[in-house]
Structures are given as structure tokens and as C-alpha cells.
XYZ file of N, CA and C in Angstrom:
324
model
N 5.681 -11.729 9.947
C 5.188 -10.344 9.811
C 4.475 -10.227 8.437
N 3.296 -9.596 8.467
C 2.518 -9.418 7.226
C 2.873 -8.009 6.714
N 3.188 -7.997 5.397
C 3.488 -6.661 4.821
C 2.200 -6.382 3.885
N 1.702 -5.286 4.058
C 0.452 -4.800 3.261
C 0.876 -3.583 2.427
N 0.782 -3.722 1.110
C 1.209 -2.564 0.183
C 0.080 -2.326 -0.772
N -0.263 -1.067 -0.852
C -1.385 -0.625 -1.750
C -0.906 0.510 -2.605
N -1.218 0.459 -3.854
C -0.854 1.547 -4.841
C -2.128 2.161 -5.259
N -2.074 3.508 -5.416
C -3.244 4.266 -5.874
C -2.824 5.182 -7.003
N -3.736 5.471 -7.892
C -3.660 6.514 -8.852
C -4.726 7.443 -8.702
N -4.511 8.797 -8.896
C -5.561 9.836 -8.729
C -5.333 10.917 -9.702
N -6.351 11.538 -10.214
C -6.192 12.695 -11.109
C -5.650 13.896 -10.316
N -4.981 14.732 -10.999
C -4.201 15.806 -10.303
C -5.185 16.633 -9.292
N -6.381 16.924 -9.833
C -7.272 17.712 -9.042
C -7.789 16.952 -7.733
N -7.558 15.705 -7.657
C -7.959 14.941 -6.440
C -6.895 14.578 -5.479
N -5.637 14.833 -5.870
C -4.558 14.359 -5.193
C -4.446 14.839 -3.733
N -4.646 15.971 -3.396
C -4.621 16.504 -1.997
C -5.654 15.779 -1.197
N -6.933 15.600 -1.720
C -7.968 15.014 -1.017
C -7.652 13.537 -0.784
N -7.091 12.839 -1.741
C -6.662 11.451 -1.612
C -5.603 11.342 -0.493
N -4.622 12.241 -0.545
C -3.526 12.261 0.463
C -4.090 12.429 1.827
N -5.037 13.295 2.012
C -5.673 13.597 3.306
C -6.520 12.364 3.779
N -7.257 11.722 2.782
C -8.036 10.571 3.157
C -7.154 9.405 3.554
N -6.033 9.171 2.833
C -5.130 8.088 3.192
C -4.417 8.337 4.553
N -4.173 9.641 4.876
C -3.515 9.917 6.115
C -4.281 9.547 7.343
N -5.542 9.318 7.203
C -6.335 8.869 8.308
C -5.902 7.473 8.874
N -5.380 6.720 7.972
C -4.873 5.413 8.305
C -3.781 5.419 9.285
N -2.985 6.477 9.328
C -1.865 6.480 10.208
C -2.280 6.474 11.692
N -3.464 6.864 11.978
C -3.937 6.916 13.376
C -4.395 5.560 13.902
N -4.518 4.530 13.090
C -4.945 3.258 13.568
C -3.759 2.449 14.165
N -3.910 1.933 15.349
C -2.874 1.393 16.127
C -2.510 -0.070 15.850
N -3.241 -0.819 14.968
C -2.949 -2.186 14.721
C -1.695 -2.505 13.971
N -1.107 -1.543 13.292
C 0.065 -1.693 12.441
C 1.315 -1.461 13.341
N 2.332 -2.223 13.129
C 3.619 -1.902 13.843
C 4.329 -0.776 13.028
N 3.977 -0.566 11.795
C 4.507 0.454 10.968
C 3.474 0.780 9.878
N 3.215 1.985 9.656
C 2.337 2.418 8.573
C 2.781 3.691 8.003
N 3.020 3.718 6.674
C 3.524 4.939 5.912
C 2.634 5.132 4.722
N 2.432 6.375 4.464
C 1.790 6.891 3.228
C 2.805 7.684 2.451
N 3.120 7.168 1.256
C 4.168 7.872 0.526
C 3.601 8.299 -0.865
N 4.295 9.280 -1.442
C 3.964 9.681 -2.804
C 5.094 9.211 -3.712
N 4.716 8.609 -4.823
C 5.646 8.047 -5.795
C 6.563 9.152 -6.247
N 7.901 8.895 -6.202
C 8.800 9.847 -6.725
C 8.940 9.877 -8.260
N 8.315 8.925 -8.945
C 8.170 8.800 -10.368
C 9.523 8.935 -11.017
N 10.463 8.065 -10.582
C 11.797 8.034 -11.205
C 12.041 6.698 -11.884
N 11.091 5.789 -11.948
C 11.376 4.425 -12.530
C 11.428 4.546 -14.016
N 12.385 3.776 -14.595
C 12.555 3.914 -15.978
C 11.443 3.234 -16.879
N 10.666 2.349 -16.262
C 9.658 1.692 -16.988
C 8.266 1.993 -16.748
N 7.960 2.672 -15.646
C 6.546 2.984 -15.320
C 6.402 3.836 -14.089
N 5.587 4.894 -14.201
C 5.427 5.759 -13.108
C 3.927 6.141 -12.943
N 3.079 5.231 -13.206
C 1.711 5.462 -13.113
C 1.143 5.692 -11.712
N 1.771 5.015 -10.749
C 1.238 5.036 -9.390
C 1.550 6.432 -8.761
N 0.609 6.900 -8.028
C 0.769 8.200 -7.386
C 1.026 8.144 -5.874
N 0.275 7.236 -5.167
C 0.441 7.058 -3.677
C 0.623 5.616 -3.362
N 1.356 5.481 -2.255
C 1.613 4.042 -1.767
C 1.345 4.105 -0.260
N 0.641 3.000 0.079
C 0.362 2.756 1.533
C 1.285 1.496 1.836
N 2.093 1.615 2.818
C 2.947 0.559 3.243
C 2.603 0.224 4.760
N 2.263 -0.946 5.038
C 2.041 -1.264 6.461
C 2.718 -2.610 6.850
N 3.073 -2.739 8.128
C 3.610 -3.987 8.664
C 2.766 -4.348 9.834
N 2.332 -5.681 9.842
C 1.508 -6.149 10.905
C 2.051 -7.510 11.406
N 1.930 -7.573 12.734
C 2.517 -8.785 13.360
C 1.818 -10.077 12.902
N 0.490 -10.076 12.703
C -0.326 -11.195 12.281
C -1.365 -10.777 11.299
N -1.938 -11.821 10.569
C -3.060 -11.558 9.707
C -4.278 -10.995 10.479
N -4.445 -11.384 11.785
C -5.522 -10.908 12.582
C -5.380 -9.398 12.838
N -4.108 -8.902 13.058
C -3.860 -7.554 13.171
C -4.231 -6.793 11.862
N -3.868 -7.273 10.720
C -4.249 -6.706 9.510
C -5.758 -6.595 9.323
N -6.454 -7.700 9.645
C -7.919 -7.730 9.628
C -8.548 -6.712 10.530
N -8.013 -6.625 11.784
C -8.517 -5.593 12.735
C -8.322 -4.176 12.210
N -7.163 -3.911 11.592
C -6.913 -2.579 10.900
C -7.920 -2.329 9.957
N -8.248 -3.350 9.115
C -9.191 -3.128 8.029
C -10.631 -3.018 8.489
N -10.945 -3.392 9.773
C -12.278 -3.190 10.320
C -12.399 -1.975 11.136
N -11.331 -1.250 11.376
C -11.382 -0.049 12.225
C -12.206 1.039 11.534
N -12.963 1.797 12.393
C -13.762 2.889 11.765
C -12.942 3.902 10.957
N -11.722 4.237 11.277
C -10.934 5.107 10.455
C -10.569 4.560 9.139
N -10.365 3.314 9.041
C -10.137 2.636 7.850
C -11.352 2.731 6.961
N -12.538 2.541 7.502
C -13.761 2.706 6.688
C -13.956 4.158 6.242
N -13.681 5.078 7.079
C -13.808 6.491 6.700
C -12.880 6.846 5.589
N -11.624 6.364 5.708
C -10.609 6.569 4.655
C -11.027 6.041 3.293
N -11.604 4.790 3.337
C -12.060 4.141 2.190
C -13.200 4.943 1.516
N -14.154 5.397 2.364
C -15.374 6.144 1.896
C -14.824 7.488 1.260
N -13.769 8.087 1.744
C -13.196 9.321 1.284
C -12.459 9.124 0.023
N -11.585 8.144 -0.015
C -10.643 7.981 -1.110
C -11.209 7.243 -2.368
N -12.085 6.224 -2.129
C -12.612 5.466 -3.180
C -13.259 6.198 -4.321
N -14.067 7.208 -4.086
C -14.649 7.994 -5.170
C -13.673 8.898 -5.949
N -12.508 9.168 -5.240
C -11.603 10.177 -5.856
C -10.486 9.511 -6.590
N -10.138 8.214 -6.326
C -9.014 7.539 -6.881
C -9.409 6.925 -8.233
N -8.434 6.622 -9.068
C -8.657 6.025 -10.295
C -8.431 4.519 -10.259
N -7.273 4.088 -9.820
C -6.966 2.660 -9.707
C -6.419 2.346 -8.344
N -6.631 1.120 -7.873
C -6.078 0.649 -6.610
C -5.545 -0.736 -6.805
N -4.278 -0.995 -6.389
C -3.754 -2.344 -6.410
C -3.222 -2.699 -5.077
N -3.468 -3.844 -4.547
C -3.084 -4.173 -3.204
C -2.464 -5.586 -3.211
N -1.523 -5.692 -2.279
C -0.764 -6.946 -2.081
C -0.488 -7.154 -0.667
N -0.547 -8.393 -0.148
C -0.143 -8.739 1.163
C 0.754 -9.896 1.064
N 1.857 -9.915 1.912
C 2.712 -11.134 1.922
C 3.293 -11.287 3.286
N 3.605 -12.590 3.593
C 4.241 -12.889 4.885
C 5.775 -12.834 4.707
N 6.329 -11.852 5.353
C 7.768 -11.602 5.178
C 8.559 -12.798 5.696
N 8.058 -13.644 6.602
C 8.793 -14.752 6.971
C 8.944 -15.815 5.909
N 8.097 -15.780 4.855
C 8.192 -16.697 3.747
C 8.769 -16.077 2.480
N 9.205 -14.764 2.557
C 9.685 -14.039 1.402
C 11.054 -14.586 1.025
N 11.345 -14.484 -0.227
C 12.731 -14.792 -0.698
C 13.672 -13.590 -0.299
N 14.742 -13.979 0.227
C 15.643 -12.880 0.729
C 17.093 -13.105 0.268
N 17.246 -14.050 -0.593
C 18.610 -14.351 -1.184
C 18.410 -14.946 -2.546
N 19.425 -14.897 -3.366
C 19.323 -15.561 -4.718
C 18.967 -16.998 -4.596
N 18.136 -17.479 -5.396
C 17.845 -18.923 -5.446
C 18.718 -19.489 -6.535
N 18.843 -20.850 -6.529
C 19.657 -21.518 -7.490
C 19.171 -21.293 -8.902
N 20.073 -21.153 -9.842
C 19.741 -20.931 -11.228
C 19.635 -22.259 -11.935
N 18.425 -22.472 -12.604
C 18.257 -23.735 -13.267
C 18.942 -23.637 -14.706
N 19.278 -24.816 -15.269
C 20.035 -24.777 -16.581
C 19.304 -24.010 -17.654
N 17.962 -24.149 -17.664
C 17.261 -23.441 -18.776
C 17.243 -21.991 -18.617
N 17.590 -21.442 -17.471
C 17.682 -19.996 -17.268
C 19.086 -19.426 -17.429
N 20.075 -20.348 -17.493
C 21.538 -19.924 -17.530
C 21.861 -19.448 -18.834
């Protein structure tokens, strides 16, 4: 499974328009799960992110199809001029670390 996570920042006056633009993504059927969330801003070290897009896709081809969908393009055209920063990451959850790894002597 491919997990797609994108973080956005936006000025206060653009937040509702960014939220509405991102919400278009939820109508695209290629994801097995797609959520648009607002950062609760409770982290002790950094709270710069305003919005999070979290998606799960069965395959990389599904993610690519999602990103080629007309609603994705419309969302991008709406949000890009209104957001300040965007950070994205994709990873294969089948390859993810899910338990503690051995501790090496130099880290002990």
C-alpha cells in the first residue's frame, strides 16, 4: 500500500479557500482512503503546518491515476496560488519499519 502525505501552510485569510480547494480531492475514487485534516497545533516542537492530506493507494499506478484526475488538477490550480508551503512524501507501507530495530553499540 502506498501512503501519500502532503502538508500545507496558508495565510489566515486564505485558509477557507485552501480547505475548500483541497476538499475536491475527496471526490476522486482512486484512493482507498483520503482525508483532509487541519493541524491541531499541539506539538511541542513545531506547529507550522496548517493542513494535511493523507491518502492510501493500493498501488503506485493508483496514486498516479489520482494525480492525473481532472479534480486533482482543479484542486492544484485553486490551492497553489493560495498556499505558502507544500511538503509531500510517499512511502510503501509494506516496506515501513513497524517495530524497534536492533540498537547498535554506538547508539547505546
